[in-house]
mmCIF file of C-alpha atoms (C1' of nucleotides) in Angstrom:
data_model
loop_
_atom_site.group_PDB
_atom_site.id
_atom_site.type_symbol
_atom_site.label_atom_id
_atom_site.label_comp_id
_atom_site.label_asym_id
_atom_site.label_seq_id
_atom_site.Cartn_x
_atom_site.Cartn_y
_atom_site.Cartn_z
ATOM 1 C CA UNK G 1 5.816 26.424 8.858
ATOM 2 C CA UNK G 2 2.593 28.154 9.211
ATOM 3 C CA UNK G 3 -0.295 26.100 8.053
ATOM 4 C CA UNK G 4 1.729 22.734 8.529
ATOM 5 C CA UNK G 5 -1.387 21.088 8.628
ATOM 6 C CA UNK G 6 -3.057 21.988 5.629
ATOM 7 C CA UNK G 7 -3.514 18.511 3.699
ATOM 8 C CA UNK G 8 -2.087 19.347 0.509
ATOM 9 C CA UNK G 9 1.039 21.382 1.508
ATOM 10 C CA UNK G 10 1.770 17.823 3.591
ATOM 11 C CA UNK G 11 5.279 16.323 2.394
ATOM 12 C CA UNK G 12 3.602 12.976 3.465
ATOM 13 C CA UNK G 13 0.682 13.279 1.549
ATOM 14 C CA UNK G 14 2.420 14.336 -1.465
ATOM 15 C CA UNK G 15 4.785 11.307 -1.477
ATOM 16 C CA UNK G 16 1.693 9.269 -0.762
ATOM 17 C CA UNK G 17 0.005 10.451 -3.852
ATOM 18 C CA UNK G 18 2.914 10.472 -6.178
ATOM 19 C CA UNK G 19 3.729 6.476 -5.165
ATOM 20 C CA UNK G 20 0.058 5.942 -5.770
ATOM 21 C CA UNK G 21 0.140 7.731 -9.194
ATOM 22 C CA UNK G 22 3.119 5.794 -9.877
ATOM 23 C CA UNK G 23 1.323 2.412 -9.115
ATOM 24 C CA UNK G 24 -1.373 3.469 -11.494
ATOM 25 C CA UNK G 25 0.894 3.708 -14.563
ATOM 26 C CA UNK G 26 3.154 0.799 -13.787
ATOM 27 C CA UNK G 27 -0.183 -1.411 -13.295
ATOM 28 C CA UNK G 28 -1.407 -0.294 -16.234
ATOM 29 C CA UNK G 29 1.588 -1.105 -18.206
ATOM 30 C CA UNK G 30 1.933 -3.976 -16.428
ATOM 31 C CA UNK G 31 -1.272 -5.737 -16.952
ATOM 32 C CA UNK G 32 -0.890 -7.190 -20.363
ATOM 33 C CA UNK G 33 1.542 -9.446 -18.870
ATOM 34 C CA UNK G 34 -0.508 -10.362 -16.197
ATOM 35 C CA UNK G 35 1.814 -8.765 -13.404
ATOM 36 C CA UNK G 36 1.394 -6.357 -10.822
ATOM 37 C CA UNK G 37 3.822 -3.439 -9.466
ATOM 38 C CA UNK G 38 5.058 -5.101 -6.667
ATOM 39 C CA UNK G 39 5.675 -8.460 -8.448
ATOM 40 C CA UNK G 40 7.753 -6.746 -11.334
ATOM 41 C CA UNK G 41 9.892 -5.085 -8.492
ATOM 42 C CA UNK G 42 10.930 -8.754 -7.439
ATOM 43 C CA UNK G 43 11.330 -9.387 -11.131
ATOM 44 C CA UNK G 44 13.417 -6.372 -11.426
ATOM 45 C CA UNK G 45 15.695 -6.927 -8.395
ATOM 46 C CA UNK G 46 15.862 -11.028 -10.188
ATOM 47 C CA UNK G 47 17.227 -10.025 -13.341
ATOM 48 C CA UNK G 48 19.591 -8.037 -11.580
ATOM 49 C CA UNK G 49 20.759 -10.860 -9.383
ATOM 50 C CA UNK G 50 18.948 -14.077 -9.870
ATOM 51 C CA UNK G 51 18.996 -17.127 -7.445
ATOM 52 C CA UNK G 52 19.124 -15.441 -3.998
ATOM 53 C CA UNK G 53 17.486 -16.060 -0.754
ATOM 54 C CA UNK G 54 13.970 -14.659 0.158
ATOM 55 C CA UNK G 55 15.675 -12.947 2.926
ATOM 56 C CA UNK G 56 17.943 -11.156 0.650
ATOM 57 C CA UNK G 57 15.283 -10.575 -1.553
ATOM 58 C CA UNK G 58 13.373 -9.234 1.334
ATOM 59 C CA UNK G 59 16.101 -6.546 2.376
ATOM 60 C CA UNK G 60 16.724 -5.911 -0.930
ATOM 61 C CA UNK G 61 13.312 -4.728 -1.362
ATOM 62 C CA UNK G 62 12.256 -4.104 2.207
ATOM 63 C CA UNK G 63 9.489 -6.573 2.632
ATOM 64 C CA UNK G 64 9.035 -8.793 5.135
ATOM 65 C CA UNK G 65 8.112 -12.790 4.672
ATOM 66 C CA UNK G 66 4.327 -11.638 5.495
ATOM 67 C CA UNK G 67 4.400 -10.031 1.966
ATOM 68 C CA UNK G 68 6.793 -11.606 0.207
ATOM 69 C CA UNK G 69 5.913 -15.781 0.942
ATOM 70 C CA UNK G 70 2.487 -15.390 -0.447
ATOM 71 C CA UNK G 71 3.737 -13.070 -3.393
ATOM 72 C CA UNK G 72 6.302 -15.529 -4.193
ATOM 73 C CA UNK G 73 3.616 -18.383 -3.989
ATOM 74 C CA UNK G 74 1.532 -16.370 -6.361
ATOM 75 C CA UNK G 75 4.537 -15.815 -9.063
ATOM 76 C CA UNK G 76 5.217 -19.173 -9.024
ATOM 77 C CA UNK G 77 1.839 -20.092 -9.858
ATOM 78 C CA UNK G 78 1.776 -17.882 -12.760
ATOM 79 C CA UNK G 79 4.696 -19.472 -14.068
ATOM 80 C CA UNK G 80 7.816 -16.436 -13.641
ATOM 81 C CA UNK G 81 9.360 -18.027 -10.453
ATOM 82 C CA UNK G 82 11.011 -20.671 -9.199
ATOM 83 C CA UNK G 83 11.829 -22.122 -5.416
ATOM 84 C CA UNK G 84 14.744 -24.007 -4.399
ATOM 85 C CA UNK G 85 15.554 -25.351 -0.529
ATOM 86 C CA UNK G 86 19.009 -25.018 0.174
ATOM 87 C CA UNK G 87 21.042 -28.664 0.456
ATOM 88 C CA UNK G 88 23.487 -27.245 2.714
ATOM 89 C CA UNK G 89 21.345 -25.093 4.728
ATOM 90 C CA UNK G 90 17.634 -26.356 4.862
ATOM 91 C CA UNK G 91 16.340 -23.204 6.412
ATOM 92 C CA UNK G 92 17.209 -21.076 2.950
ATOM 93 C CA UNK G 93 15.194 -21.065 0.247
ATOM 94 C CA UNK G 94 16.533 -19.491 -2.896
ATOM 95 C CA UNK G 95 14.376 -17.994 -5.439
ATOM 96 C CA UNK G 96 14.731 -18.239 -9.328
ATOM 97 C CA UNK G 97 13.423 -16.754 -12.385
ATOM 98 C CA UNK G 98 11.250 -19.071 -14.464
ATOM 99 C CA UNK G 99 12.183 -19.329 -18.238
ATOM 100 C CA UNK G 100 9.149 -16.738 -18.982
ATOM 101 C CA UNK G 101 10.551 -14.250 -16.836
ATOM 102 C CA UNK G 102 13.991 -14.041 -18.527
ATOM 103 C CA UNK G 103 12.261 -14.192 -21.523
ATOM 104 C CA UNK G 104 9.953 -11.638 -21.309
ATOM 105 C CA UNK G 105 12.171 -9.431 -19.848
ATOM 106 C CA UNK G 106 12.894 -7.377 -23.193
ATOM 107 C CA UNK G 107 9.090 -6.899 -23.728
ATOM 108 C CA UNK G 108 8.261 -5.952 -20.228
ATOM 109 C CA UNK G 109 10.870 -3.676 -19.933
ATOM 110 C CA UNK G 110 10.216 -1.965 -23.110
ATOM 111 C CA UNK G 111 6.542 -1.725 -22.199
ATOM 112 C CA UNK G 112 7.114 0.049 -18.753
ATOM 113 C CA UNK G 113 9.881 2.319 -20.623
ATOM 114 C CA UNK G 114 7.637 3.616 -22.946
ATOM 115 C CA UNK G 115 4.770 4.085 -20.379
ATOM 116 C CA UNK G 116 7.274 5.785 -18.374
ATOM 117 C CA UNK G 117 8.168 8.532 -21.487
ATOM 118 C CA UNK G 118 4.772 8.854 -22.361
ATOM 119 C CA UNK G 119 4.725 11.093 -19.286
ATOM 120 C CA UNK G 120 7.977 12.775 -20.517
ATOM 121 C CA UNK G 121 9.632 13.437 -17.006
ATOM 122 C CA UNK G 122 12.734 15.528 -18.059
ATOM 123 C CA UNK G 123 16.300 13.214 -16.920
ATOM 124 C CA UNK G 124 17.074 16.271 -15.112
ATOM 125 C CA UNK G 125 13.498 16.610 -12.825
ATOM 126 C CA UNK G 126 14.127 12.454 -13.047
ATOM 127 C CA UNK G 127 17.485 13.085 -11.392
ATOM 128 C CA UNK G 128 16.864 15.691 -9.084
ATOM 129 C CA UNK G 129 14.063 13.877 -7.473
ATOM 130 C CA UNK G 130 15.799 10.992 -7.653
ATOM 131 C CA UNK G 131 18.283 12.676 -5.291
ATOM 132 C CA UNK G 132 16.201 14.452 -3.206
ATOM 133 C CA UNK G 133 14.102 11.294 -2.239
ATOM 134 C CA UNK G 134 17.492 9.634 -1.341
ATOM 135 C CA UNK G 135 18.481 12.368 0.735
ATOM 136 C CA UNK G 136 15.021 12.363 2.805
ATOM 137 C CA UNK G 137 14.828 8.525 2.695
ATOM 138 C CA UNK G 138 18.095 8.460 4.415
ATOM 139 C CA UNK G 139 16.982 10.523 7.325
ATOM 140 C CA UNK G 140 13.661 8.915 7.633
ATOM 141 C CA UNK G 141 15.900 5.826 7.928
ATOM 142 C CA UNK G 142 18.649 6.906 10.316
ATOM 143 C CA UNK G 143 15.826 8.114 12.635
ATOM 144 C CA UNK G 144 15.762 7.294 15.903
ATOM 145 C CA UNK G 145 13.025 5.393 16.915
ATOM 146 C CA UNK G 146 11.530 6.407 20.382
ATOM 147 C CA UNK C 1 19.127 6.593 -19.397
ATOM 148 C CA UNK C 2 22.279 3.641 -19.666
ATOM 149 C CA UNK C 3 21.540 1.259 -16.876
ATOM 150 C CA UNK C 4 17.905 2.437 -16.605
ATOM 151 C CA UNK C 5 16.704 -1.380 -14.946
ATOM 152 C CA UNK C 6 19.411 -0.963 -12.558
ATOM 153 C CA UNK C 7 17.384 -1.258 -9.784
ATOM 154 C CA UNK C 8 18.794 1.063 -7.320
ATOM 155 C CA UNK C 9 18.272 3.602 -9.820
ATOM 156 C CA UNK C 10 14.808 3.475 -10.264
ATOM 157 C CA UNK C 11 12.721 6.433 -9.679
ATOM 158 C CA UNK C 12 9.798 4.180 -8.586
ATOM 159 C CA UNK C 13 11.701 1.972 -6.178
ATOM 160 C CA UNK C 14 12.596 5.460 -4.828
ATOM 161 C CA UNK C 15 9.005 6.827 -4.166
ATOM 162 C CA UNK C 16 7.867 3.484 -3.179
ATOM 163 C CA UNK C 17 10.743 3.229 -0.547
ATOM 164 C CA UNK C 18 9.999 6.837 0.642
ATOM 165 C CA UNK C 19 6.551 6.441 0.730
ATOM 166 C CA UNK C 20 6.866 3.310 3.307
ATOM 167 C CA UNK C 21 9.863 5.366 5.142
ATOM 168 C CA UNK C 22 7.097 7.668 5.660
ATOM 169 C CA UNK C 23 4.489 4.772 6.772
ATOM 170 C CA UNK C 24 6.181 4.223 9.149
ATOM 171 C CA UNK C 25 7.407 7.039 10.828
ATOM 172 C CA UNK C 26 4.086 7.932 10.995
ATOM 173 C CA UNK C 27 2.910 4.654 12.040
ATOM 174 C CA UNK C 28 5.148 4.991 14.999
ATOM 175 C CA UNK C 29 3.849 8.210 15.813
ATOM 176 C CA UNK C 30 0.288 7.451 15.709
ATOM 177 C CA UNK C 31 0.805 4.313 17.441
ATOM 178 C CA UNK C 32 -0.599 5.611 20.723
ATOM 179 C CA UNK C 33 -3.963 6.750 19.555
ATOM 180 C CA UNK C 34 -4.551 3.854 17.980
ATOM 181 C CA UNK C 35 -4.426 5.501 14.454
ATOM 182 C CA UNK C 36 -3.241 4.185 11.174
ATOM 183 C CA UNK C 37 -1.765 6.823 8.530
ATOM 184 C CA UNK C 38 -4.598 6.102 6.421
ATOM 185 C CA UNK C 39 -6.758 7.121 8.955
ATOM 186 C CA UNK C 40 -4.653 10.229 10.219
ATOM 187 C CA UNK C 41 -4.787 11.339 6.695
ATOM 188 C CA UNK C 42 -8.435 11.352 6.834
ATOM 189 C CA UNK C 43 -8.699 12.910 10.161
ATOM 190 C CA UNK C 44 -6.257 15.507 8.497
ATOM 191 C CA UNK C 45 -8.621 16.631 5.639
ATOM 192 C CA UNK C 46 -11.806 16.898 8.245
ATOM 193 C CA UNK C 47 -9.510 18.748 10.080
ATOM 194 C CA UNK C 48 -9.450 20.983 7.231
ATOM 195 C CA UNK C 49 -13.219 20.254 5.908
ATOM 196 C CA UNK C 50 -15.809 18.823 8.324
ATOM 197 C CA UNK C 51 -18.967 17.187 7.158
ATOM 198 C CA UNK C 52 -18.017 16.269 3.414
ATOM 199 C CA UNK C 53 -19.761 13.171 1.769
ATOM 200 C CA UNK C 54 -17.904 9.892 1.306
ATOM 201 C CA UNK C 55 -17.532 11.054 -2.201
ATOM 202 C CA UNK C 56 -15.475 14.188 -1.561
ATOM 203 C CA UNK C 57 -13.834 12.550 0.871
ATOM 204 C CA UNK C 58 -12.398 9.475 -1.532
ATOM 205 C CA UNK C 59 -11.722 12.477 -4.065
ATOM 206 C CA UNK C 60 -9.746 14.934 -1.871
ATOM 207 C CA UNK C 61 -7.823 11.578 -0.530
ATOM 208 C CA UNK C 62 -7.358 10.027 -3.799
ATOM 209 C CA UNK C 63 -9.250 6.739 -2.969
ATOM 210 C CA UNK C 64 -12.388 4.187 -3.701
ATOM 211 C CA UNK C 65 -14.977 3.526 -1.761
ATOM 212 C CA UNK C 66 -13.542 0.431 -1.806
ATOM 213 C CA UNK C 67 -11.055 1.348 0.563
ATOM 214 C CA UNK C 68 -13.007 3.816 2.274
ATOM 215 C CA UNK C 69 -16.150 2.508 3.401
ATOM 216 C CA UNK C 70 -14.326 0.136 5.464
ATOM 217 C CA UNK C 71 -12.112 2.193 6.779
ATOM 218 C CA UNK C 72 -14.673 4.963 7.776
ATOM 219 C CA UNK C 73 -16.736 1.791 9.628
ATOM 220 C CA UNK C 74 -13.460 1.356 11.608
ATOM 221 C CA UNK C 75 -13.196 4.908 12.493
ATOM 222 C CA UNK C 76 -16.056 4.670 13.523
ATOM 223 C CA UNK C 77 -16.185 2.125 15.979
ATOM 224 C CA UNK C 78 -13.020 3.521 17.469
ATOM 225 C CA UNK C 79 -14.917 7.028 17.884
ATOM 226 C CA UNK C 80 -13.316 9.028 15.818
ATOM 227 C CA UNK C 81 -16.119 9.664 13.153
ATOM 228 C CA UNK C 82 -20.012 9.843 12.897
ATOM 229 C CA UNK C 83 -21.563 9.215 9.481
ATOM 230 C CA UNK C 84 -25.197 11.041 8.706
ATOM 231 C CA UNK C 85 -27.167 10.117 6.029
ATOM 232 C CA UNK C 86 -28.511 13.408 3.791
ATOM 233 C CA UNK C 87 -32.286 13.588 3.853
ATOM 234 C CA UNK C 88 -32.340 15.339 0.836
ATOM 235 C CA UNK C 89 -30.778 12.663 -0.874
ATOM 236 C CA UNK C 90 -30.610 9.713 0.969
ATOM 237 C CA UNK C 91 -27.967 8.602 -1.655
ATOM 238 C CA UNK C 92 -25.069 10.821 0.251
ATOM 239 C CA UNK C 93 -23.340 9.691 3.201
ATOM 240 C CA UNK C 94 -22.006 12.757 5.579
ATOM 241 C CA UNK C 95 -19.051 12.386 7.438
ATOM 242 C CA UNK C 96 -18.475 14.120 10.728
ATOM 243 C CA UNK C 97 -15.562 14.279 13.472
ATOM 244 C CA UNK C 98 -16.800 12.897 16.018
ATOM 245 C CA UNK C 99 -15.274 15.454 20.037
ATOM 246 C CA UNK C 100 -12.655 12.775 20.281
ATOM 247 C CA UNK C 101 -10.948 13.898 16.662
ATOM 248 C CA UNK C 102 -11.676 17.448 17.710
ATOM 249 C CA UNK C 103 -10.134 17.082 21.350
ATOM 250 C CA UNK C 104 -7.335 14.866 20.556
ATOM 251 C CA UNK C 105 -6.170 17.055 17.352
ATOM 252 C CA UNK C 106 -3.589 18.966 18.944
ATOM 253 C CA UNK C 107 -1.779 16.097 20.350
ATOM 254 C CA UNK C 108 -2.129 14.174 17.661
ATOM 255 C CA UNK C 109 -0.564 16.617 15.111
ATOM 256 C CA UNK C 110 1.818 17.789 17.720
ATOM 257 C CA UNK C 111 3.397 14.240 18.300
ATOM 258 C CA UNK C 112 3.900 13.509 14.341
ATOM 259 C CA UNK C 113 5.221 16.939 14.190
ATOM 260 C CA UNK C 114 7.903 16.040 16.107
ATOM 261 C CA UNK C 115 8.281 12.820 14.863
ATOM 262 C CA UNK C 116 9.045 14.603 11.530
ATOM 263 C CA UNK C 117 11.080 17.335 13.276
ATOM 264 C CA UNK C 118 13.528 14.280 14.708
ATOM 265 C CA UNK C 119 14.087 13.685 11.260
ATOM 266 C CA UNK C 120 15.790 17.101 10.563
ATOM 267 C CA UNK C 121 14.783 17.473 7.327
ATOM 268 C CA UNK C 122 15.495 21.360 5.850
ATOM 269 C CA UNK C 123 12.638 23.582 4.776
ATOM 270 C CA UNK C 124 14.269 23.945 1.495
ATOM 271 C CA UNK C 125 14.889 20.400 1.062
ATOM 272 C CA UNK C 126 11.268 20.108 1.945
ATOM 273 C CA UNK C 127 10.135 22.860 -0.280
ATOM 274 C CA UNK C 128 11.966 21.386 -3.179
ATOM 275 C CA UNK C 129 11.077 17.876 -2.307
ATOM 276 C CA UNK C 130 7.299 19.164 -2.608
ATOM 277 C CA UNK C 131 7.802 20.917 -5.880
ATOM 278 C CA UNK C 132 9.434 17.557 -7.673
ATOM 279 C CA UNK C 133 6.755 15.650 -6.384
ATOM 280 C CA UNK C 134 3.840 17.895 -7.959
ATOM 281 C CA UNK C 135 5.644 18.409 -11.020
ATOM 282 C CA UNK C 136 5.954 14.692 -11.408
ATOM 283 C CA UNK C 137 2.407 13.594 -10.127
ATOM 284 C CA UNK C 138 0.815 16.308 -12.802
ATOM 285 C CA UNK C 139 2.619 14.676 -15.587
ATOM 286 C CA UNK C 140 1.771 11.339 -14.232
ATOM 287 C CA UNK C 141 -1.655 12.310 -13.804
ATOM 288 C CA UNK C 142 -2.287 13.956 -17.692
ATOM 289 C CA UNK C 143 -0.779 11.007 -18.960
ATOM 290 C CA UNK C 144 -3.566 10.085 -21.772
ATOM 291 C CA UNK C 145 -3.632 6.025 -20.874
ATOM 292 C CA UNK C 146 -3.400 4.132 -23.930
ATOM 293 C "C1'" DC K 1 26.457 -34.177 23.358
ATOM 294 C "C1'" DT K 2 22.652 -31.546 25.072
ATOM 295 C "C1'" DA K 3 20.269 -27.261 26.349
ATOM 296 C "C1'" DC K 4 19.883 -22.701 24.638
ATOM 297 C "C1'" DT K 5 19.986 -19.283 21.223
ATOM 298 C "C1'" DT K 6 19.708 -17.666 16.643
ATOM 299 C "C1'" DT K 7 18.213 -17.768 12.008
ATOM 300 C "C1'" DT K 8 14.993 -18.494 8.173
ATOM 301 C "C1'" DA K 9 10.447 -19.156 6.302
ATOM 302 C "C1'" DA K 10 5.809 -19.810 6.852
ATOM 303 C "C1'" DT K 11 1.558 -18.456 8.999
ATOM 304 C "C1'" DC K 12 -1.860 -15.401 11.117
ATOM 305 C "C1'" DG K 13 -4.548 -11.192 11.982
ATOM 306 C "C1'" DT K 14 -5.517 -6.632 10.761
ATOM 307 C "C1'" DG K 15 -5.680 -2.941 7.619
ATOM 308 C "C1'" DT K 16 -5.237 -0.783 3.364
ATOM 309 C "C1'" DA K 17 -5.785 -0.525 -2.007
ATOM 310 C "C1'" DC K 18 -8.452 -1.063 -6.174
ATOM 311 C "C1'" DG K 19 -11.393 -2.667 -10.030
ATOM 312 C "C1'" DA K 20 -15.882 -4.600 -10.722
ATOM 313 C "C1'" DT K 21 -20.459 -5.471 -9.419
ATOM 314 C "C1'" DT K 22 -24.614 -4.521 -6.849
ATOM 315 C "C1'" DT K 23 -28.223 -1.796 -4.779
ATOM 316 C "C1'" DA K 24 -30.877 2.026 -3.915
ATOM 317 C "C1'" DA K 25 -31.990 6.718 -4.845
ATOM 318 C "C1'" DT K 26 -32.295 10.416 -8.016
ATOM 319 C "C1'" DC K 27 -32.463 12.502 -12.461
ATOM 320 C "C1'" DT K 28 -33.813 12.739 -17.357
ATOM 321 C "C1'" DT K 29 -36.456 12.368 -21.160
ATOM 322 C "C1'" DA K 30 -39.771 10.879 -24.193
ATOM 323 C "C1'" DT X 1 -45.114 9.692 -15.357
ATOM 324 C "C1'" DA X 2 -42.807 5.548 -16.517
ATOM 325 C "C1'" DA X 3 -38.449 3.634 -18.571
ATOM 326 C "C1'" DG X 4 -33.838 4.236 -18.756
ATOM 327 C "C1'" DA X 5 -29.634 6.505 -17.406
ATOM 328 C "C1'" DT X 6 -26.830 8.298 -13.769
ATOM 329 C "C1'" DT X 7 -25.054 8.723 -9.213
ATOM 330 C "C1'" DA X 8 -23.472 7.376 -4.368
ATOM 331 C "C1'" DA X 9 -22.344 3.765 -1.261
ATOM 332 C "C1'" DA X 10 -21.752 -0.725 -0.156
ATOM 333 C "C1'" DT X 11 -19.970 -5.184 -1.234
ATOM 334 C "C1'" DC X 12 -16.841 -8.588 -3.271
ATOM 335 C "C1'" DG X 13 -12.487 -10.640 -4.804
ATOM 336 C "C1'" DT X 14 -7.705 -10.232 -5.170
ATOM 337 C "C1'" DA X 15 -3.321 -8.500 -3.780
ATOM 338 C "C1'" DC X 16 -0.178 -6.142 -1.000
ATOM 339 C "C1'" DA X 17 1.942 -4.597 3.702
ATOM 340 C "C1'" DC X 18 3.410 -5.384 8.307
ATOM 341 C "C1'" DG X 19 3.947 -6.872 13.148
ATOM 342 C "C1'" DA X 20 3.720 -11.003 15.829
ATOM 343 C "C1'" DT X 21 3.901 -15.799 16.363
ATOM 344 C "C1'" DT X 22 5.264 -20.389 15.065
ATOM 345 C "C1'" DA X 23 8.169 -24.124 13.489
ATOM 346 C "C1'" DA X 24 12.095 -26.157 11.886
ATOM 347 C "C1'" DA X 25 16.960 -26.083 11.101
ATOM 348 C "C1'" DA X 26 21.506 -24.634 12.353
ATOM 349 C "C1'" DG X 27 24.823 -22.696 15.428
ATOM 350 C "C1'" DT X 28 26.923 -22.442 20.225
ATOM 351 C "C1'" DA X 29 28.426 -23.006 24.889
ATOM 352 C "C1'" DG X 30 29.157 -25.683 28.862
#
DNA sequence: CTACTTTTAATCGTGTACGATTTAATCTTA
DNA sequence: TAAGATTAAATCGTACACGATTAAAAGTAG
């Protein structure tokens, strides 16, 4: 690779951009309701499977208690979360939607999917990307760390 | 697009994952110069452009001052930059390498290089990978926001 | 049953991100 | 040239992101 290091050849700086554009539409979208990107993944991976732990929740989106505990804090306050300790196991916490949450699901959903087309991404660039960023996200994962 | 909110199938979760895979691989990698990748990404477009204003700077990296002004001040106390103020217009801040970014830039990029190489990901995957990504970001970026 | 380890969240410190406001310098135009 | 607009940085407030530490609860081995 000959200029490697010019900046905007770098893979790295490309997927840097592209999550950044992405968080620029999905706040956008987002901010009627009052949510931000981050907090309507957790409200994504709820309404997929609701009541879990905020260590699951955690792995599920790869965040660590640093970022999620205050998130969490700050989604309760605004009304789409719940917390519950564990009876059995005092250590767990489990985390629930809120009323609002499943109720606004439809309309939040329907917002970002329309945001989403508005940039008319092709299923089959949507796809291949999607694929491609698996494929690389593996490796980067099954890296070993020096 | 049937199970569209699935959330293993989003195409945001995706970049977002990839683009912290990629934090921190290069975190790791920058680790012993006491960089961030923020910061290697600047160092990476003075590489390529010395002496640019704040301005340009924010523009070619796609952020605020905001962000930036702090992060140059850091930089700066860790000697990697200089900042000169124009005289012609004592509005414009010029940012300069300071020897240490010079000296150290061929370790530097050397030691993510092979950070990336460990990874073993294919030129053409790489080549492809970059050609989603742009396609994507330019329709994310002419989106006309509502 | 008690000392030790492990597990789970919470907390802390540092460093991005970003929109909004502020401040100072420059430009524009009447 | 003086008032108003524009521009460039800096500053502020809020919200992630992450590694490290802490604290409490639960598991485990002698």
């Amino acid at each position: 690779m000959k200029d490697f290091f010019t900046l905007d050849k770098q893979l790295c700086f490309a997927v840097y951009e592209t999550a950044g554009e992405f968080t620029k539409l999905y706040t956008s979208a987002l901010q009627p309701f009052g949510l931000t990107y981050p907090q309507y993944l957790v409200l994504l991976a709820l309404w997929e499977k609701d009541g879990v732990t905020a260590k699951e929740l955690g792995e599920r989106l790869n965040l660590g208690t640093g970022t999620l505990t205050p998130m969490i804090s700050r989604m309760i306050s605004n009304g789409w979360l719940r917390k519950e300790r564990s009876k059995a196991d005092e250590r767990k916490v489990y985390i629930f939607l809120e009323e609002k949450a499943r109720r606004e699901k439809e309309v939040i959903t329907q917002n970002v999917g329309e945001a989403i087309q508005a940039c008319s991404i092709e299923l089959e660039e949507y796809e291949e990307l999607m694929e491609l960023l698996g494929k690389v996200r593996f490796k980067l994962k099954s890296r070993v760390p020096r």
